[in-house]
């Protein structure tokens, strides 16, 4: 039975329906990587490099487009944005399996730019439907559903590819995105709009591109957390391969996901939140020594539990901090930046941690993942500028408001 904190959240109007819609809408995007890999390597006869390039093109586009799509959410509302992005994404994935690779690659970048922001929308919906004092368990449930989607989505893609074809899996992704977008347009709860409409003041428009110091710090820490998590996963597979236990990879991943879910459930029941920076730094530190226990699959699984217990809490704390720090009506842009940073963290971890593993050993991959994430967390709290000066500038901006001249800082 769920603790009362979660039961209270699920008892709120429209929350259960929204959770179900967001969970189902996330499934197709979690299946993109494995579907692309199977399609490019098995059906097109190209290598893993070509498959990785296509997935990276889409991921890069999504990272570049997320803040802009989030800004559009604030300006035009969810229904218009989801309608346009859903149509573009459905068309691309629906026909990607039938287009030549030379066309699919650049179109993948464009499709990523206008990808439907299902994850950001889920968090915005929770912020709109759930009172602030209940958002932590709501965000924990959202993150847990994301874990479940990343387990189920690739499995469904492999099932379609094995029984039919990888092209069928890609086409199904397009169809699923179309259906999910239609459901969100029809049934999704309203989210607040920002001040970037036709009547917005020029000063507000200029400042929409400048997240404040709290948001920037949180984004850096979130990027570090995702870098460490993705690097940890890569190093895990490399460790299992080095000892000939690759066939245990699924079970180890299940242990990691289970630990993350347990950590999220516990964190959602806490009355007082833990500092996001402390959670991110602790998680990265716990990744560092994992390589010392990579001699067998079960030792590796046990060693990965502590870091993964902090996975969901660290990401939920980041979401909660950004939601609180984002100006009223600009949650979409803030969540878009969050999505962008996390995708860049995923994209950076692969080549950097992989290069360390290639030049040293799999054990050092965990060290690289932890140190990389820790470096970003420390960078977030480093004194870029004097706190006193930042406070003075903030006070001046607040007092001057929109009467400042166009060139004022």
Short mmCIF file of C-alpha atoms in Angstrom, two decimals, residues 51 201 303 405:
data_model
loop_
_atom_site.label_atom_id
_atom_site.label_comp_id
_atom_site.label_asym_id
_atom_site.label_seq_id
_atom_site.Cartn_x
_atom_site.Cartn_y
_atom_site.Cartn_z
CA UNK A 51 23.04 4.33 -35.81
CA UNK A 201 6.71 44.43 -22.01
CA UNK A 303 27.87 -1.77 -5.23
CA UNK A 405 17.04 51.76 -20.20
#
